[in-house]
Short mmCIF file of C-alpha atoms and ligand atoms in Angstrom, two decimals:
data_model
loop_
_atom_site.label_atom_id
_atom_site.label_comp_id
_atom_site.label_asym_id
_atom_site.label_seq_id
_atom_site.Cartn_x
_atom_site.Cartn_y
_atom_site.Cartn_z
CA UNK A 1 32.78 10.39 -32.10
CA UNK A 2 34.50 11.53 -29.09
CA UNK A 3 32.92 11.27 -25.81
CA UNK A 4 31.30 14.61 -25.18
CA UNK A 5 29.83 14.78 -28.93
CA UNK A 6 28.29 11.51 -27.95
CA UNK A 7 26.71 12.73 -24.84
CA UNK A 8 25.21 15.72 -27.02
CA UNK A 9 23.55 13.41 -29.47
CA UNK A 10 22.07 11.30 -26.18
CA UNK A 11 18.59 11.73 -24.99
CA UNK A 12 19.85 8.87 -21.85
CA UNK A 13 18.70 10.22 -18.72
CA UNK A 14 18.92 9.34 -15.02
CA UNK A 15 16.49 9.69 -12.56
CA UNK A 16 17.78 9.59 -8.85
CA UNK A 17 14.90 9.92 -6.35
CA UNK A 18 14.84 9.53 -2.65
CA UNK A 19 12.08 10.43 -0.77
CA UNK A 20 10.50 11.56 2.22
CA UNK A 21 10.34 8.15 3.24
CA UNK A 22 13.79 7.74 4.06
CA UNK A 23 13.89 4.39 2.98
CA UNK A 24 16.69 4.81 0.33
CA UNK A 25 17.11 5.75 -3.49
CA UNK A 26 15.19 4.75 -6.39
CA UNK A 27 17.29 5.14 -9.52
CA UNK A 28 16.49 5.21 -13.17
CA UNK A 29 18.07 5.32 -16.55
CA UNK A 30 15.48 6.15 -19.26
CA UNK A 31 16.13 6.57 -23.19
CA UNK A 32 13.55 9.19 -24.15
CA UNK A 33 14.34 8.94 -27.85
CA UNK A 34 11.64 7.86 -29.72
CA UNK A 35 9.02 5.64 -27.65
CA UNK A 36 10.29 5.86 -23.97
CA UNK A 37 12.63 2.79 -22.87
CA UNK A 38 13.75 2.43 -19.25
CA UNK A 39 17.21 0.79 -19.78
CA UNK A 40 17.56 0.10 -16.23
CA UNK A 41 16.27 -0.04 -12.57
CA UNK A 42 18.16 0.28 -8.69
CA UNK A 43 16.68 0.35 -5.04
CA UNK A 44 19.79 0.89 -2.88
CA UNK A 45 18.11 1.15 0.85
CA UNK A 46 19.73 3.68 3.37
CA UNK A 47 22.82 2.38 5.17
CA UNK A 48 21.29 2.64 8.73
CA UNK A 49 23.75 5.10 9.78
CA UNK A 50 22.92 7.51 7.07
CA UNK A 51 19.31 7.14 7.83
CA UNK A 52 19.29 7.98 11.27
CA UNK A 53 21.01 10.99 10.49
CA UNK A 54 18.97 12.00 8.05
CA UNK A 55 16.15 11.10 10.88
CA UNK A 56 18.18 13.34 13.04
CA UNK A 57 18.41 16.63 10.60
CA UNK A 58 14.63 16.28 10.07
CA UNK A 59 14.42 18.64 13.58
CA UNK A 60 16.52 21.21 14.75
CA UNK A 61 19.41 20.52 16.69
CA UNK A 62 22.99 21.77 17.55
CA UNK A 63 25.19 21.70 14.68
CA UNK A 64 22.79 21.16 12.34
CA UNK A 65 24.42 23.04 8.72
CA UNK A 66 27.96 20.90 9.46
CA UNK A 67 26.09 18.17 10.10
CA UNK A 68 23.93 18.54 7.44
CA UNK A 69 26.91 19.22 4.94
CA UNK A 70 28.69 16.10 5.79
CA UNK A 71 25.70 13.74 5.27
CA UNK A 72 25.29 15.80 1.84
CA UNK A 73 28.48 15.04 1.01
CA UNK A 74 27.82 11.36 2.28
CA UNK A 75 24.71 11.09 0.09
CA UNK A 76 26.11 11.86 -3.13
CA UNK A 77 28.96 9.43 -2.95
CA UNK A 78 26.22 6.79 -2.30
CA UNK A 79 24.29 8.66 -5.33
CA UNK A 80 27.56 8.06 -7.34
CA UNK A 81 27.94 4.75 -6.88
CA UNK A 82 24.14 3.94 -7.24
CA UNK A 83 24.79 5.65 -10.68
CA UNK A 84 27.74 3.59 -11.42
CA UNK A 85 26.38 0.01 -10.49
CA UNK A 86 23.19 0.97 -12.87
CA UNK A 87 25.66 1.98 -15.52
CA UNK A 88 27.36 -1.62 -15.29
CA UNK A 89 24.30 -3.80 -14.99
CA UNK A 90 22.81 -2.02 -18.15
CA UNK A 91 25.77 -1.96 -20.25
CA UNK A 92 25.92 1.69 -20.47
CA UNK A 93 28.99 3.88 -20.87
CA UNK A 94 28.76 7.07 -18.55
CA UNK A 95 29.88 8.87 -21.54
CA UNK A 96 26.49 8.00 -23.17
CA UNK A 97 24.14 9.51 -20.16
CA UNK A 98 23.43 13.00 -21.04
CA UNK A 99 22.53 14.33 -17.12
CA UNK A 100 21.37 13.49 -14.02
CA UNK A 101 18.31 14.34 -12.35
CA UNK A 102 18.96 14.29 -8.86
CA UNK A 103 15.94 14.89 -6.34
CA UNK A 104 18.19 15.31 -3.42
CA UNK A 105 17.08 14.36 0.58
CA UNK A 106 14.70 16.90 1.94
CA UNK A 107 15.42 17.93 5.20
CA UNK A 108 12.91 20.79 5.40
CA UNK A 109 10.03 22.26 2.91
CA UNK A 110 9.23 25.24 4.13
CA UNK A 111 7.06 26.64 1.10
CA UNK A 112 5.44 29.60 3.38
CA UNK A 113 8.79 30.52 4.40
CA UNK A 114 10.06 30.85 0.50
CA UNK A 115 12.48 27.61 1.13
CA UNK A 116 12.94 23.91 0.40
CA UNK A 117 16.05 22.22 1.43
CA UNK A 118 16.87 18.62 -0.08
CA UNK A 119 20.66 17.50 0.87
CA UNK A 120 23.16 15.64 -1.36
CA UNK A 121 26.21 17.66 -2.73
CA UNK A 122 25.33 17.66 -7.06
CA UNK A 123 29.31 18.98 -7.41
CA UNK A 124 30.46 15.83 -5.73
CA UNK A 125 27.97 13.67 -7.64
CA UNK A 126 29.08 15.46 -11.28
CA UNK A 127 32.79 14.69 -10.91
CA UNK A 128 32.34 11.01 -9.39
CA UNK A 129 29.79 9.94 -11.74
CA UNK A 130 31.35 12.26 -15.08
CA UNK A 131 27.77 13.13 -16.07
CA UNK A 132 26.18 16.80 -15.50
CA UNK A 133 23.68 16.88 -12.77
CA UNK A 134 20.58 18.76 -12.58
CA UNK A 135 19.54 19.41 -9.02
CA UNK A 136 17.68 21.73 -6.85
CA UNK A 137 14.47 21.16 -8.81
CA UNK A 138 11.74 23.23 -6.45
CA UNK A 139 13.18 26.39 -5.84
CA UNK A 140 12.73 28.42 -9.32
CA UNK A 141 8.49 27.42 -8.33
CA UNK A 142 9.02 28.70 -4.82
CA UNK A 143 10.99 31.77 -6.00
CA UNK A 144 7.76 32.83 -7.92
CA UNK A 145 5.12 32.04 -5.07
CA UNK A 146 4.54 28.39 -5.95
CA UNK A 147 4.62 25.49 -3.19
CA UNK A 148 7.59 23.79 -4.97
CA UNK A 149 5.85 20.40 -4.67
CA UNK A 150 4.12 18.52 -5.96
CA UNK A 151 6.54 18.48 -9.45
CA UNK A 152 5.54 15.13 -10.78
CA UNK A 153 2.00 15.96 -12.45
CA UNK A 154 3.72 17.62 -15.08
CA UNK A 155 5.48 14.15 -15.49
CA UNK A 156 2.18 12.19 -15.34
CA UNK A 157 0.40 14.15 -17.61
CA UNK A 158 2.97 13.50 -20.67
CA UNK A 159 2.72 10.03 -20.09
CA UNK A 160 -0.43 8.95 -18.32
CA UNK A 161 -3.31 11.54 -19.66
CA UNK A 162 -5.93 10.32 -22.15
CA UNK A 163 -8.65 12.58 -23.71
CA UNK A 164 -11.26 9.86 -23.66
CA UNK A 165 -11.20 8.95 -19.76
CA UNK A 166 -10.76 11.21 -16.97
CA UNK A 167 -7.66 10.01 -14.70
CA UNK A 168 -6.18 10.98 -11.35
CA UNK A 169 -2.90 9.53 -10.69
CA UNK A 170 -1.82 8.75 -6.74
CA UNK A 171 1.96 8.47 -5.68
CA UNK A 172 1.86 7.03 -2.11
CA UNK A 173 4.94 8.11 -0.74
CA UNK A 174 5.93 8.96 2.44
CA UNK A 175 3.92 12.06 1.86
CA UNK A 176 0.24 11.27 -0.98
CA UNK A 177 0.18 13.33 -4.03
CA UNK A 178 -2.23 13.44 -6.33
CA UNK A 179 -2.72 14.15 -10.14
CA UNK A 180 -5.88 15.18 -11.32
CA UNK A 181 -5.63 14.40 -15.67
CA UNK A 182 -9.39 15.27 -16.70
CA UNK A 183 -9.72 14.24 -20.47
CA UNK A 184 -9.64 18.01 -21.07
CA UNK A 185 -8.78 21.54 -19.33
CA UNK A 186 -6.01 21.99 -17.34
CA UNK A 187 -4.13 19.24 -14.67
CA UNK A 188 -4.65 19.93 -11.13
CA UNK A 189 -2.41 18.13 -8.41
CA UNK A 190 -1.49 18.31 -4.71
CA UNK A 191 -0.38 16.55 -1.45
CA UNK A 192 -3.10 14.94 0.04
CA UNK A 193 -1.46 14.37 3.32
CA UNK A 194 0.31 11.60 4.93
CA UNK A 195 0.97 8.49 2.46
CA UNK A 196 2.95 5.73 4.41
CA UNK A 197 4.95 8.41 6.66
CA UNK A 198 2.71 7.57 9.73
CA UNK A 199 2.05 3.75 8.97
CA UNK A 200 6.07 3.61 9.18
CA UNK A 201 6.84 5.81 11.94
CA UNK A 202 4.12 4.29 14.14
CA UNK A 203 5.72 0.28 13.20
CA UNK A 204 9.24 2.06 14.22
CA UNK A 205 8.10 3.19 17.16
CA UNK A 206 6.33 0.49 18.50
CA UNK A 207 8.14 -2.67 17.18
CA UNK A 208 11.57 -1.17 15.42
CA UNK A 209 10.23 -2.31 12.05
CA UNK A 210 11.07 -0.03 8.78
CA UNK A 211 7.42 -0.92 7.54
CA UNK A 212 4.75 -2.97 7.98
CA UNK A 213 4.54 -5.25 4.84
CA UNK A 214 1.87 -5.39 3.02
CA UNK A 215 0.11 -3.45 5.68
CA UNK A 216 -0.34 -6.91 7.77
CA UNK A 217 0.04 -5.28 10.79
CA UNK A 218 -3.19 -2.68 9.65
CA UNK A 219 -5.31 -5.30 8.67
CA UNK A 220 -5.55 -7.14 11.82
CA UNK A 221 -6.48 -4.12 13.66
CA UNK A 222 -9.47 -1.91 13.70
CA UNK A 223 -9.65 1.53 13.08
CA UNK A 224 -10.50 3.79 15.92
CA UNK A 225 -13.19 5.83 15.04
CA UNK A 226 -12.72 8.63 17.79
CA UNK A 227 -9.01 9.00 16.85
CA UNK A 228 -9.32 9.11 13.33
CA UNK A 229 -11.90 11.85 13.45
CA UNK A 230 -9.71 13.81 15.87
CA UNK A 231 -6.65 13.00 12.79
CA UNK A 232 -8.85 13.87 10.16
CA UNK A 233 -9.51 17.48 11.99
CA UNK A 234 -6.11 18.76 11.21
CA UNK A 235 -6.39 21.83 9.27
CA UNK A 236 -4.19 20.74 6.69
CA UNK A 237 -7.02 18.13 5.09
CA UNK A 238 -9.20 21.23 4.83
CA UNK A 239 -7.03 23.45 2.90
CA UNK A 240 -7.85 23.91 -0.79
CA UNK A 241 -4.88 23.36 -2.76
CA UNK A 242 -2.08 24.67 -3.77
CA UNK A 243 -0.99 23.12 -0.79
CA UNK A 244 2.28 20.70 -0.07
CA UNK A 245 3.45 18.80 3.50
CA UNK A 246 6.30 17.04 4.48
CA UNK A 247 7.80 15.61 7.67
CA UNK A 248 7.93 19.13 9.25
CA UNK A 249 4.12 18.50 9.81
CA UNK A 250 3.10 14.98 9.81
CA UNK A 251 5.56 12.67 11.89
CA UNK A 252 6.00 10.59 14.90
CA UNK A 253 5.56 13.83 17.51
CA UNK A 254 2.59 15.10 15.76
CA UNK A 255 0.45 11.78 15.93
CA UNK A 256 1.99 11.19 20.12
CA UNK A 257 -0.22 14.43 20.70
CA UNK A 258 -3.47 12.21 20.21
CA UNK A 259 -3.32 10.29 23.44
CA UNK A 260 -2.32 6.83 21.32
CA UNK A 261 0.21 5.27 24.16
CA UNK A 262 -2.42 3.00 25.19
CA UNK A 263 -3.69 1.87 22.41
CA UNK A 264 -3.36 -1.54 20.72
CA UNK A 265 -0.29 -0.85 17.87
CA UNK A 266 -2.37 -2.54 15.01
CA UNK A 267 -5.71 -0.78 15.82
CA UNK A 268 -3.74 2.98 15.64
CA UNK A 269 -2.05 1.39 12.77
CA UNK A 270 -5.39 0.81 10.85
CA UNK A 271 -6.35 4.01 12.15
CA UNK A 272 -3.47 5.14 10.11
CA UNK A 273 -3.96 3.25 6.76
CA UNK A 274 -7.32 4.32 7.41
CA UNK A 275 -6.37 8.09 7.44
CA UNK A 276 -4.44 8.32 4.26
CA UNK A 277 -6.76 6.09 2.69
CA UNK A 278 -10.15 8.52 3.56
CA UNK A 279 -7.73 11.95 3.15
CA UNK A 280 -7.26 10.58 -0.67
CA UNK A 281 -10.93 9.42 -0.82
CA UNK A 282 -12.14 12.58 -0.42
CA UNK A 283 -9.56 14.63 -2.02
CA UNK A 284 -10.62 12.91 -5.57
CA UNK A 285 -14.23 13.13 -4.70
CA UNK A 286 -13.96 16.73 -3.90
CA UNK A 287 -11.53 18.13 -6.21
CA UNK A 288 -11.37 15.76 -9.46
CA UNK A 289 -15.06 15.78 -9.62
CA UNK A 290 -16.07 12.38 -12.29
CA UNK A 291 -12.78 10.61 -12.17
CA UNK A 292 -12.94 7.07 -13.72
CA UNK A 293 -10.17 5.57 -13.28
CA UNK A 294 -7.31 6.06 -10.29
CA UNK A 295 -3.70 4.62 -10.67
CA UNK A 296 -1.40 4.12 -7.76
CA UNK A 297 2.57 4.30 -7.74
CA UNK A 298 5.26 4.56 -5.24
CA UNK A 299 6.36 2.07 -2.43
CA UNK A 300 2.49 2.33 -0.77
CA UNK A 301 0.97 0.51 -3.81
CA UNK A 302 2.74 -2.63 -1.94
CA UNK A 303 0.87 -2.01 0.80
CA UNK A 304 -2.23 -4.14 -0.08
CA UNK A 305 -3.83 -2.74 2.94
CA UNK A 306 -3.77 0.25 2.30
CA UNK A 307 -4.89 -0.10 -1.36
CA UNK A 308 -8.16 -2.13 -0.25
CA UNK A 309 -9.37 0.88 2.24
CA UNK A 310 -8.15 3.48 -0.80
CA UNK A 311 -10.81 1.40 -2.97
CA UNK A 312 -13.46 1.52 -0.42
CA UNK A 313 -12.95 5.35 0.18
CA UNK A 314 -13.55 6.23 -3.45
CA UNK A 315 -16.72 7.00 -4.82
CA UNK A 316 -18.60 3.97 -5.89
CA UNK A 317 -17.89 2.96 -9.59
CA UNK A 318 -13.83 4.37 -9.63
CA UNK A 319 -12.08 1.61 -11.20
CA UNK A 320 -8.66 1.06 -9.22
CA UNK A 321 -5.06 -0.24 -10.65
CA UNK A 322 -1.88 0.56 -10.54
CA UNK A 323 0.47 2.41 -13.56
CA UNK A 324 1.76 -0.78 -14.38
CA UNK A 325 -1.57 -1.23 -16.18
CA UNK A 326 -0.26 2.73 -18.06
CA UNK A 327 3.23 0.48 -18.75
CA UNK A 328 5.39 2.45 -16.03
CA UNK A 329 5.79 -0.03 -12.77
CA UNK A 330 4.70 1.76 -9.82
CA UNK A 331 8.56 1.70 -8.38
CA UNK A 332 9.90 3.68 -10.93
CA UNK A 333 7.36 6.53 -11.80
CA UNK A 334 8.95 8.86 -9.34
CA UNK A 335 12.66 8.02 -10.67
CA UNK A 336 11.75 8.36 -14.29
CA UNK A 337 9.78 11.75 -13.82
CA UNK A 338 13.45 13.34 -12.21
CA UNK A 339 15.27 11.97 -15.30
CA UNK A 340 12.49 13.71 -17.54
CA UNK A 341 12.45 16.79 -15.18
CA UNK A 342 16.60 16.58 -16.02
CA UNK A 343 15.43 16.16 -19.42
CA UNK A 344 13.64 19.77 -19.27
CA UNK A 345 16.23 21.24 -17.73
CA UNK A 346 18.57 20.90 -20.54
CA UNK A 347 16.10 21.70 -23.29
CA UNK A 348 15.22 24.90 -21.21
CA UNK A 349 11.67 23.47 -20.97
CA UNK A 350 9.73 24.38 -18.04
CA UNK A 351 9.07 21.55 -15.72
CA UNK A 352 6.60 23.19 -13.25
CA UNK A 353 3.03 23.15 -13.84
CA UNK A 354 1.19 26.83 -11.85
CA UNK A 355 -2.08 25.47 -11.71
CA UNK A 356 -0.57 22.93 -9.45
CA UNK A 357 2.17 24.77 -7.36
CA UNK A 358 0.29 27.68 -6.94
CA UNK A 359 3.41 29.62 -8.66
CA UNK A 360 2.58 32.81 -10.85
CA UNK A 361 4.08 31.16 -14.03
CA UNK A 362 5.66 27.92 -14.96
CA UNK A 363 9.49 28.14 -14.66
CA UNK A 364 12.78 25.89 -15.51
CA UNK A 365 13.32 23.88 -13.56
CA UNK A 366 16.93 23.00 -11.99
CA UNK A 367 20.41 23.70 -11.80
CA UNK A 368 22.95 22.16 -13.98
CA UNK A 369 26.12 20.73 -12.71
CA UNK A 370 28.88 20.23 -15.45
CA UNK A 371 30.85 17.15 -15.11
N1 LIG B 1 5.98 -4.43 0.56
C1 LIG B 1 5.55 -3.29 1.13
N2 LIG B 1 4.46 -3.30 1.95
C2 LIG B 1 4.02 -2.18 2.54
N3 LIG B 1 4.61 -0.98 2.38
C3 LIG B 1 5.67 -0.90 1.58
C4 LIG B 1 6.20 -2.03 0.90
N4 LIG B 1 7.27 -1.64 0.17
C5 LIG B 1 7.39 -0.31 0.37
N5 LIG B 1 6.44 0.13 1.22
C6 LIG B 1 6.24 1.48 1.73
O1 LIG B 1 6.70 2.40 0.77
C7 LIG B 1 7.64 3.30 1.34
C8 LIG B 1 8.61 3.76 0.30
O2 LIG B 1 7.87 4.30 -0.77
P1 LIG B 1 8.47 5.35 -1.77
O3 LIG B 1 9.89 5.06 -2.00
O4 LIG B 1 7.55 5.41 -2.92
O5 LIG B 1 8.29 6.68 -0.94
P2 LIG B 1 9.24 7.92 -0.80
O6 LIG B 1 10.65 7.47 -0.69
O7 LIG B 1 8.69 8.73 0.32
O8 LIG B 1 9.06 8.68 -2.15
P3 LIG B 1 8.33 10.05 -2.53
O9 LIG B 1 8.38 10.98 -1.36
O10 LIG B 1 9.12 10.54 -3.67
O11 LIG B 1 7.00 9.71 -2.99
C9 LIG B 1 8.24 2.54 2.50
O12 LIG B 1 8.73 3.41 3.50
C10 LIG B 1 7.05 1.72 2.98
O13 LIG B 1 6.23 2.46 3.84
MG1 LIG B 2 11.66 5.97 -1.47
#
């Protein structure tokens, strides 16, 4: 069979995801034939360079769409050779990959402006790599009045929903989603705010660190009661969903307006851990009403901190664990829901959910890329 027929008879799928962490990409390569397999897994961190001017594009400033088109450019070579290293150490012929899912970098989401922008040039990534791409995931869902974001609960309720216990899946990101999977009705989801954006802008501010592992840093400090109320009082925590954030709203300059300079680093750092972990509390107790069980994924469920003060800010009797206990390592979730929002793409299945982006009706999701 030549090499094209094979492709067509391939349900092989890669996930690229890098997030508004900045911290690098999280890659993928799933087989969803029959019972999922994940054939393979890559972390490939953000050469410094790259990240500080990704850092840089976050905020306006002179030059910023040739700027912003070279890093693009920049990002998918790294994307390609992410893609080819995975291929290698999994044994897999290119030729055997049906598409790409690539998240792309955001730079801006600007929902209530009708945009998202992620960077990373899917043309460039489509010829180096040979495999179609699918890209540009959130902009069908903002076209038809949706946020865009969050795009994952569709994801997590194909794999992670069970009709006999009500579950709310948590991705701590940079940004917090949520999943709400009651064991009937439909599956609510939204960004409850900051997830580890904060804890790691406030340890690169003060010390130069990337993170603080494990959340050491947070646990020998104590919160500060006064400044987490006046954090907590941001409007966004008190809008109902459909609602999505980025690092437009919560970074660096945002938490320097709250008088911190003089504070001890690890007490505004608890205050921190402390912030995302109440903003999550209270987003399950208020809007998934009788949750059971919570699951945690994405870089934050590392954060043992942070995971202790999520399980105190739940209501009492919420059994806590992470989707490795649902048989998808918290690492990968993200990266394996872009390789099955790829996978929708191509059937022309709709990837977006409207109950949780707010959109008027659930569109495909993604442009395709031949190679
Ligand atoms: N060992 C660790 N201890 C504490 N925090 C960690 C650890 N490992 C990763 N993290 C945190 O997780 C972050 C990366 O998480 P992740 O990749 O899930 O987020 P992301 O890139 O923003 O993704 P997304 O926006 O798609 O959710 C790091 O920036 C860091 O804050
Ligand atoms: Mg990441």
């Amino acid at each position: 069979m030549s090499g094209s027929r094979q492709r067509l008879h391939s349900e092989i799928y890669i996930g690229l995801m890098s997030g508004t962490s900045l911290d690098g990409i999280d890659a993928a390569l799933v087989d969803f034939r029959g019972r999922r397999r994940l054939l393979g897994t890559l972390f490939a961190p953000y050469p410094r360079r790259l990240k500080a001017a990704l850092l840089a594009l976050q905020v306006p400033s002179r030059n910023e769409l040739h700027r912003a088109s070279l890093v693009g450019i920049r990002l998918s070579i790294l994307y390609a050779g992410v893609v080819n290293r995975l291929l290698q150490r999994s044994g897999v012929g290119s030729y055997r990959v049906r598409a790409i899912g690539c998240h792309g970098q955001t730079v801006r989401h600007a929902p209530g402006f009708r945009y998202t922008m992620q960077l990373g040039s899917p043309a460039v990534l489509a010829e180096r790599a040979g495999i179609p791409v699918v890209a540009d995931f959130r902009s069908a869902d903002i076209a038809v009045g949706g946020q865009g974001a969050p795009l994952v609960p569709a994801f997590h309720a194909a794999v992670f929903r069970n009709a006999r216990v009500h579950r709310v899946i948590v991705n701590l990101g940079g940004i917090a989603n949520l999943t709400d999977l009651p064991r009937r009705g439909p599956v609510t989801g939204f960004d409850t705010g900051p997830g580890n954006i904060l804890l790691d802008a406030w340890v690169r501010y003060r010390l130069g660190r990337d993170f603080d592992r494990s959340g050491a840093i947070a646990s020998r400090g104590q919160p500060l009661e006064s400044l987490l109320d006046d954090l907590l009082a941001d409007s966004y925590f008190r809008r109902p969903p459909p609602k999505s954030t980025g690092r437009d709203h919560f970074n660096l300059a945002w938490l320097r307006r709250f008088a911190v300079a003089r504070r001890r680093t690890e007490d505004v750092q608890a205050t921190l851990s402390e912030l995302s972990a109440r903003t999550i509390g209270r987003a399950i107790a208020r809007f998934c009403p009788g949750a059971r069980e919570v699951y945690l994924c994405g870089g934050g469920a590392r954060n043992s901190d942070l995971v202790r003060r999520i399980t105190r800010a739940l209501p009492d009797g919420t059994a806590v664990a992470s989707t490795a206990k649902l048989g998808i390592h918290p690492d990968w979730v993200e990266a394996i829901a872009f390789a099955w929002l790829a996978q929708r793409r191509l059937r022309n299945e709709t990837g977006s959910l409207p109950e949780v982006t707010g959109a008027e009706k659930a569109r495909v999701l993604g442009a395709i890329y031949a190679a």
